[in-house]
Short mmCIF file of C-alpha atoms and ligand atoms in Angstrom, two decimals:
data_model
loop_
_atom_site.label_atom_id
_atom_site.label_comp_id
_atom_site.label_asym_id
_atom_site.label_seq_id
_atom_site.Cartn_x
_atom_site.Cartn_y
_atom_site.Cartn_z
CA UNK A 1 -125.56 85.44 -36.04
CA UNK A 2 -124.90 83.17 -39.02
CA UNK A 3 -122.69 80.16 -38.41
CA UNK A 4 -119.62 80.37 -40.64
CA UNK A 5 -116.77 78.92 -38.60
CA UNK A 6 -117.10 75.66 -36.69
CA UNK A 7 -114.78 74.26 -34.05
CA UNK A 8 -114.58 70.59 -33.18
CA UNK A 9 -112.97 69.39 -29.97
CA UNK A 10 -111.44 65.96 -30.41
CA UNK A 11 -110.31 64.29 -33.62
CA UNK A 12 -111.07 60.69 -32.66
CA UNK A 13 -113.60 58.52 -34.45
CA UNK A 14 -116.54 60.86 -33.76
CA UNK A 15 -114.66 64.19 -33.80
CA UNK A 16 -112.97 63.48 -37.13
CA UNK A 17 -116.31 62.46 -38.65
CA UNK A 18 -118.01 65.62 -37.35
CA UNK A 19 -115.16 67.81 -38.61
CA UNK A 20 -115.36 66.09 -42.00
CA UNK A 21 -119.10 66.62 -42.49
CA UNK A 22 -118.83 70.20 -41.26
CA UNK A 23 -116.02 71.01 -43.71
CA UNK A 24 -117.86 69.16 -46.50
CA UNK A 25 -120.93 71.34 -45.85
CA UNK A 26 -118.84 74.46 -46.50
CA UNK A 27 -118.02 75.60 -42.96
CA UNK A 28 -114.51 76.70 -42.18
CA UNK A 29 -113.73 73.98 -39.65
CA UNK A 30 -110.99 73.86 -37.07
CA UNK A 31 -110.49 70.63 -35.17
CA UNK A 32 -108.52 70.52 -31.93
CA UNK A 33 -106.71 67.53 -30.44
CA UNK A 34 -104.50 67.40 -27.37
CA UNK A 35 -101.49 65.95 -29.21
CA UNK A 36 -100.18 66.25 -32.75
CA UNK A 37 -100.07 62.44 -33.08
CA UNK A 38 -103.83 62.12 -32.36
CA UNK A 39 -104.54 64.99 -34.73
CA UNK A 40 -102.50 63.39 -37.53
CA UNK A 41 -104.32 60.08 -37.03
CA UNK A 42 -107.75 61.76 -37.18
CA UNK A 43 -106.85 63.86 -40.23
CA UNK A 44 -105.50 60.69 -41.88
CA UNK A 45 -108.87 59.01 -41.26
CA UNK A 46 -110.67 61.89 -43.01
CA UNK A 47 -108.20 61.85 -45.90
CA UNK A 48 -108.66 58.08 -46.31
CA UNK A 49 -112.46 58.28 -46.22
CA UNK A 50 -112.45 60.94 -48.92
CA UNK A 51 -109.88 59.12 -51.07
CA UNK A 52 -111.87 55.86 -50.76
CA UNK A 53 -115.03 57.83 -51.56
CA UNK A 54 -113.47 59.12 -54.78
CA UNK A 55 -112.36 55.58 -55.70
CA UNK A 56 -115.92 54.32 -55.07
CA UNK A 57 -117.36 57.13 -57.19
CA UNK A 58 -119.26 58.49 -54.16
CA UNK A 59 -117.20 61.65 -53.67
CA UNK A 60 -115.94 63.94 -56.44
CA UNK A 61 -112.32 65.04 -56.52
CA UNK A 62 -113.60 68.62 -56.26
CA UNK A 63 -115.69 67.86 -53.13
CA UNK A 64 -112.70 66.11 -51.57
CA UNK A 65 -110.48 69.14 -52.19
CA UNK A 66 -113.13 71.58 -50.95
CA UNK A 67 -113.59 69.56 -47.76
CA UNK A 68 -109.85 69.37 -47.10
CA UNK A 69 -109.48 73.07 -47.98
CA UNK A 70 -112.09 74.03 -45.34
CA UNK A 71 -110.41 71.93 -42.68
CA UNK A 72 -107.51 72.73 -40.39
CA UNK A 73 -106.17 71.21 -37.19
CA UNK A 74 -104.63 72.60 -34.03
CA UNK A 75 -103.43 71.40 -30.65
CA UNK A 76 -104.25 74.65 -28.84
CA UNK A 77 -107.53 76.34 -27.98
CA UNK A 78 -106.44 79.71 -29.44
CA UNK A 79 -107.19 78.60 -33.01
CA UNK A 80 -110.89 78.22 -32.12
CA UNK A 81 -111.40 81.79 -30.95
CA UNK A 82 -113.37 82.91 -34.03
CA UNK A 83 -115.75 79.94 -34.03
CA UNK A 84 -119.50 80.56 -34.10
CA UNK A 85 -120.32 77.02 -33.00
CA UNK A 86 -118.16 74.45 -31.26
CA UNK A 87 -118.96 70.73 -31.10
CA UNK A 88 -117.19 68.86 -28.34
CA UNK A 89 -116.38 65.18 -29.00
CA UNK A 90 -113.71 64.37 -26.42
CA UNK A 91 -113.53 61.68 -23.74
CA UNK A 92 -116.81 60.97 -21.88
CA UNK A 93 -115.74 62.58 -18.64
CA UNK A 94 -117.51 65.56 -17.07
CA UNK A 95 -114.29 67.04 -15.60
CA UNK A 96 -112.40 66.86 -18.91
CA UNK A 97 -115.30 68.36 -20.83
CA UNK A 98 -115.72 71.10 -18.21
CA UNK A 99 -112.02 72.01 -18.48
CA UNK A 100 -112.21 72.26 -22.26
CA UNK A 101 -115.36 74.40 -22.21
CA UNK A 102 -113.85 76.66 -19.52
CA UNK A 103 -110.80 77.30 -21.72
CA UNK A 104 -113.10 78.17 -24.64
CA UNK A 105 -115.51 80.30 -22.60
CA UNK A 106 -112.68 82.74 -21.98
CA UNK A 107 -111.68 82.84 -25.66
CA UNK A 108 -114.64 82.73 -28.02
CA UNK A 109 -117.31 85.37 -28.66
CA UNK A 110 -120.26 85.65 -26.29
CA UNK A 111 -122.71 84.65 -29.04
CA UNK A 112 -120.93 81.42 -29.92
CA UNK A 113 -122.85 78.20 -29.29
CA UNK A 114 -121.33 75.22 -27.48
CA UNK A 115 -122.58 71.71 -28.24
CA UNK A 116 -121.62 68.36 -26.82
CA UNK A 117 -121.64 65.11 -28.79
CA UNK A 118 -121.93 63.15 -25.53
CA UNK A 119 -123.89 59.93 -25.88
CA UNK A 120 -124.87 59.66 -22.24
CA UNK A 121 -123.87 62.58 -20.03
CA UNK A 122 -126.37 65.17 -18.87
CA UNK A 123 -126.52 68.20 -21.18
CA UNK A 124 -128.01 70.37 -18.43
CA UNK A 125 -125.08 69.51 -16.15
CA UNK A 126 -122.45 70.24 -18.82
CA UNK A 127 -124.21 73.51 -19.68
CA UNK A 128 -124.29 74.52 -16.01
CA UNK A 129 -120.48 74.32 -15.87
CA UNK A 130 -120.11 76.99 -18.58
CA UNK A 131 -120.77 80.72 -18.61
CA UNK A 132 -123.32 80.25 -21.41
CA UNK A 133 -125.87 77.62 -20.30
CA UNK A 134 -128.50 79.16 -22.61
CA UNK A 135 -126.14 78.86 -25.59
CA UNK A 136 -125.40 75.20 -24.92
CA UNK A 137 -127.05 72.10 -26.39
CA UNK A 138 -126.48 68.51 -27.41
CA UNK A 139 -125.69 67.35 -30.93
CA UNK A 140 -125.38 63.57 -30.88
CA UNK A 141 -123.96 62.05 -34.07
CA UNK A 142 -123.78 58.36 -34.99
CA UNK A 143 -120.84 56.25 -36.07
CA UNK A 144 -119.72 56.29 -38.87
CA UNK A 145 -120.58 60.00 -38.89
CA UNK A 146 -120.15 60.61 -42.63
CA UNK A 147 -122.54 57.74 -43.47
CA UNK A 148 -125.17 57.83 -40.72
CA UNK A 149 -127.96 60.29 -41.47
CA UNK A 150 -129.20 60.83 -37.93
CA UNK A 151 -128.31 63.55 -35.44
CA UNK A 152 -130.10 63.88 -32.10
CA UNK A 153 -130.57 67.49 -31.05
CA UNK A 154 -130.85 67.73 -27.28
CA UNK A 155 -132.29 70.61 -25.32
CA UNK A 156 -131.00 70.95 -21.80
CA UNK A 157 -133.21 72.66 -19.21
CA UNK A 158 -131.39 75.94 -19.84
CA UNK A 159 -130.95 75.69 -23.65
CA UNK A 160 -132.65 78.74 -25.20
CA UNK A 161 -135.14 78.42 -28.08
CA UNK A 162 -132.73 80.34 -30.29
CA UNK A 163 -129.85 77.93 -29.53
CA UNK A 164 -132.07 74.89 -30.10
CA UNK A 165 -133.28 76.26 -33.45
CA UNK A 166 -129.76 77.14 -34.58
CA UNK A 167 -128.31 73.75 -33.65
CA UNK A 168 -131.22 71.96 -35.35
CA UNK A 169 -130.69 74.05 -38.51
CA UNK A 170 -126.94 73.43 -38.30
CA UNK A 171 -127.52 69.65 -38.26
CA UNK A 172 -129.79 70.00 -41.32
CA UNK A 173 -127.17 72.08 -43.10
CA UNK A 174 -124.77 69.14 -42.75
CA UNK A 175 -127.17 67.03 -44.81
CA UNK A 176 -128.30 65.15 -41.69
CA UNK A 177 -131.80 64.29 -40.49
CA UNK A 178 -132.10 65.72 -36.99
CA UNK A 179 -134.60 64.59 -34.37
CA UNK A 180 -135.32 66.29 -31.06
CA UNK A 181 -134.37 64.21 -28.03
CA UNK A 182 -134.93 64.87 -24.32
CA UNK A 183 -132.03 65.45 -21.94
CA UNK A 184 -132.44 62.00 -20.38
CA UNK A 185 -129.77 59.27 -20.33
CA UNK A 186 -129.48 57.60 -23.73
CA UNK A 187 -131.60 60.30 -25.38
CA UNK A 188 -133.82 58.40 -27.88
CA UNK A 189 -131.58 55.99 -29.78
CA UNK A 190 -129.33 54.67 -27.02
CA UNK A 191 -132.34 54.44 -24.70
CA UNK A 192 -133.67 51.75 -27.04
CA UNK A 193 -130.43 50.41 -28.52
CA UNK A 194 -128.43 49.81 -25.33
CA UNK A 195 -131.03 47.54 -23.59
CA UNK A 196 -131.25 45.54 -26.84
CA UNK A 197 -127.46 45.09 -26.96
CA UNK A 198 -127.31 44.20 -23.25
CA UNK A 199 -130.16 41.75 -23.71
CA UNK A 200 -128.27 40.08 -26.57
CA UNK A 201 -125.29 39.51 -24.22
CA UNK A 202 -127.54 38.26 -21.40
CA UNK A 203 -129.34 35.91 -23.79
CA UNK A 204 -126.02 34.57 -25.04
CA UNK A 205 -124.89 34.04 -21.43
CA UNK A 206 -128.09 32.05 -20.87
CA UNK A 207 -127.43 29.84 -23.89
CA UNK A 208 -129.87 31.29 -26.42
CA UNK A 209 -127.55 30.49 -29.32
CA UNK A 210 -124.09 31.08 -30.72
CA UNK A 211 -122.83 34.61 -31.28
CA UNK A 212 -122.87 33.95 -35.03
CA UNK A 213 -126.44 32.62 -35.03
CA UNK A 214 -127.83 35.46 -32.89
CA UNK A 215 -126.14 37.96 -35.23
CA UNK A 216 -127.40 36.14 -38.30
CA UNK A 217 -130.90 35.97 -36.83
CA UNK A 218 -131.18 39.70 -36.24
CA UNK A 219 -129.45 40.62 -39.47
CA UNK A 220 -131.35 38.38 -41.84
CA UNK A 221 -134.58 38.12 -39.84
CA UNK A 222 -135.01 41.80 -39.12
CA UNK A 223 -132.99 43.46 -41.85
CA UNK A 224 -130.61 45.15 -39.40
CA UNK A 225 -127.31 46.12 -41.09
CA UNK A 226 -125.35 44.42 -38.29
CA UNK A 227 -126.23 41.78 -35.71
CA UNK A 228 -125.96 42.84 -32.03
CA UNK A 229 -122.49 41.36 -31.43
CA UNK A 230 -121.04 42.85 -34.61
CA UNK A 231 -122.55 46.17 -33.56
CA UNK A 232 -121.20 45.84 -30.01
CA UNK A 233 -117.70 45.27 -31.41
CA UNK A 234 -118.22 48.23 -33.76
CA UNK A 235 -119.44 50.65 -31.05
CA UNK A 236 -116.89 49.37 -28.51
CA UNK A 237 -117.65 47.23 -25.47
CA UNK A 238 -116.08 49.82 -23.17
CA UNK A 239 -118.31 52.55 -24.62
CA UNK A 240 -121.41 50.36 -24.27
CA UNK A 241 -120.44 49.44 -20.68
CA UNK A 242 -119.91 53.11 -19.82
CA UNK A 243 -123.26 54.19 -21.29
CA UNK A 244 -125.09 51.27 -19.64
CA UNK A 245 -123.68 52.21 -16.23
CA UNK A 246 -124.79 55.82 -16.57
CA UNK A 247 -128.27 54.75 -17.69
CA UNK A 248 -128.56 52.19 -14.89
CA UNK A 249 -127.41 54.73 -12.31
CA UNK A 250 -130.16 57.15 -13.36
CA UNK A 251 -133.07 54.82 -14.20
CA UNK A 252 -132.31 51.96 -11.75
CA UNK A 253 -134.03 49.55 -14.11
CA UNK A 254 -132.59 46.04 -14.74
CA UNK A 255 -132.83 46.58 -18.53
CA UNK A 256 -129.87 48.96 -18.29
CA UNK A 257 -127.73 46.86 -15.93
CA UNK A 258 -124.54 45.69 -17.69
CA UNK A 259 -124.37 41.89 -17.76
CA UNK A 260 -121.36 40.26 -16.00
CA UNK A 261 -119.81 39.09 -19.30
CA UNK A 262 -119.68 42.65 -20.64
CA UNK A 263 -117.81 43.86 -17.57
CA UNK A 264 -115.34 40.97 -17.79
CA UNK A 265 -114.68 41.47 -21.47
CA UNK A 266 -113.92 45.15 -20.84
CA UNK A 267 -111.62 44.19 -17.94
CA UNK A 268 -109.84 41.73 -20.25
CA UNK A 269 -109.29 44.50 -22.81
CA UNK A 270 -111.58 42.84 -25.37
CA UNK A 271 -113.26 46.07 -26.31
CA UNK A 272 -114.13 45.19 -29.90
CA UNK A 273 -112.72 46.12 -33.29
CA UNK A 274 -110.43 48.81 -31.94
CA UNK A 275 -108.56 46.34 -29.68
CA UNK A 276 -108.49 43.51 -32.23
CA UNK A 277 -110.86 41.37 -30.19
CA UNK A 278 -114.39 41.61 -28.88
CA UNK A 279 -117.06 39.04 -29.54
CA UNK A 280 -115.13 38.41 -32.77
CA UNK A 281 -111.40 38.54 -33.59
CA UNK A 282 -110.16 41.17 -36.07
N1 3HC K 301 -117.14 57.70 -49.10
C1 3HC K 301 -118.42 57.82 -49.50
N2 3HC K 301 -119.35 56.85 -49.38
C2 3HC K 301 -118.94 55.70 -48.82
C3 3HC K 301 -117.63 55.49 -48.37
C4 3HC K 301 -116.71 56.54 -48.54
N3 3HC K 301 -115.44 56.43 -48.16
N4 3HC K 301 -117.53 54.24 -47.86
C5 3HC K 301 -118.73 53.69 -47.97
N5 3HC K 301 -119.58 54.56 -48.57
C6 3HC K 301 -120.99 54.32 -48.92
C7 3HC K 301 -121.06 53.07 -49.78
O1 3HC K 301 -120.80 53.39 -51.15
C8 3HC K 301 -122.48 52.64 -49.54
O2 3HC K 301 -123.35 53.47 -50.29
P1 3HC K 301 -124.68 52.87 -50.99
O3 3HC K 301 -125.55 52.41 -49.85
O4 3HC K 301 -125.25 54.03 -51.72
O5 3HC K 301 -124.19 51.74 -51.84
C9 3HC K 301 -122.67 52.98 -48.06
O6 3HC K 301 -121.74 54.01 -47.78
C10 3HC K 301 -122.39 51.77 -47.16
O7 3HC K 301 -121.02 51.40 -47.28
P2 3HC K 301 -120.48 49.91 -47.47
O8 3HC K 301 -121.27 49.23 -48.56
O9 3HC K 301 -119.02 49.97 -47.66
O10 3HC K 301 -120.68 49.25 -46.09
P3 3HC K 301 -121.94 48.51 -45.51
O11 3HC K 301 -123.06 48.40 -46.46
O12 3HC K 301 -121.37 47.30 -44.90
O13 3HC K 301 -122.42 49.53 -44.35
C11 3HC K 301 -122.39 50.59 -42.26
C12 3HC K 301 -121.57 49.94 -43.36
C13 3HC K 301 -122.98 51.90 -42.77
C14 3HC K 301 -121.46 50.88 -41.10
C15 3HC K 301 -123.55 49.62 -41.87
O14 3HC K 301 -123.03 48.36 -41.54
C16 3HC K 301 -124.36 50.12 -40.72
O15 3HC K 301 -125.22 50.98 -40.87
N6 3HC K 301 -124.09 49.55 -39.51
C17 3HC K 301 -124.78 49.96 -38.29
C18 3HC K 301 -124.06 51.16 -37.75
C19 3HC K 301 -124.75 51.70 -36.54
O16 3HC K 301 -125.72 51.16 -36.02
N7 3HC K 301 -124.20 52.81 -36.07
C20 3HC K 301 -124.71 53.45 -34.87
C21 3HC K 301 -123.93 52.96 -33.70
S1 3HC K 301 -124.55 53.64 -32.20
C22 3HC K 301 -123.82 55.13 -32.09
O17 3HC K 301 -123.02 55.54 -32.90
C23 3HC K 301 -124.23 55.96 -30.93
C24 3HC K 301 -123.17 56.01 -29.88
O18 3HC K 301 -123.62 56.90 -28.90
C25 3HC K 301 -122.88 54.68 -29.26
#
């Protein structure tokens, strides 16, 4: 079965990016949000990225129009019934994801593939809650999706070879560079990135240096595009805290334990760029 129509669940930061790159690659793409307001905001983000891209000379007017022409939004599940592949990018909550996949299981064709963009939940567990565990895999994109080249392709215990190959090829068809990651918390990138970010917070708590100097050190000394605190604010402190807790729960290693300051900043609502304050003010 060739993939022609792609569904995306969730039009937040990740979902809108995934829908954009899917539509840009020529797939008829339908993105679903729970409320029209969320959908409008996500579609506005895509529109802005493309308009900015044209202004920067990075996107042609024709490519912008083709992308927008391939894209449509809906607030119901019905509109996704003809999809050949569905990428879920909703809230990181097993129950919510299970409910969404259950609604789709009853609607879409038996051959359709389900993928989750989860950054930390167990693909095998999510697959086991559907009627198609063999046609279920992980496709983990990176923020900002239209600019980051990487996609992690995750095989759950029950993912079939055919599903794995199709999802890998799908990621390539989006112009991304896929890598194969195991179904273990953090996959490959977060397994290495999250302890580094947590360690930056712990080191700061222990007086290693100022936030600005630690950021400057890693940026200019290692050539990283962002220092750890800028990146924490960019990813979201709540997201990092959530991923760290899942990793710590499974591995029980101190490297994954969220430092006290991270928990307190999340409790204070200082979740980073999206809230206007994290380690920096925006
Ligand atoms: N359309 C097309 N191209 C665009 C564009 C647009 N609207 N906006 C920017 N670009 C292009 C720029 O022209 C530029 O291209 P060039 O390299 O060919 O000149 C490139 O994208 C970079 O854009 P900018 O120059 O505007 O911005 P920066 O150079 O500051 O880069 C960044 C921004 C890509 C976000 C960079 O800072 C970066 O890579 N940061 C790290 C991000 C990261 O680590 N993400 C992963 C987070 S972890 C995650 O997502 C996993 C999850 O599970 C937690």
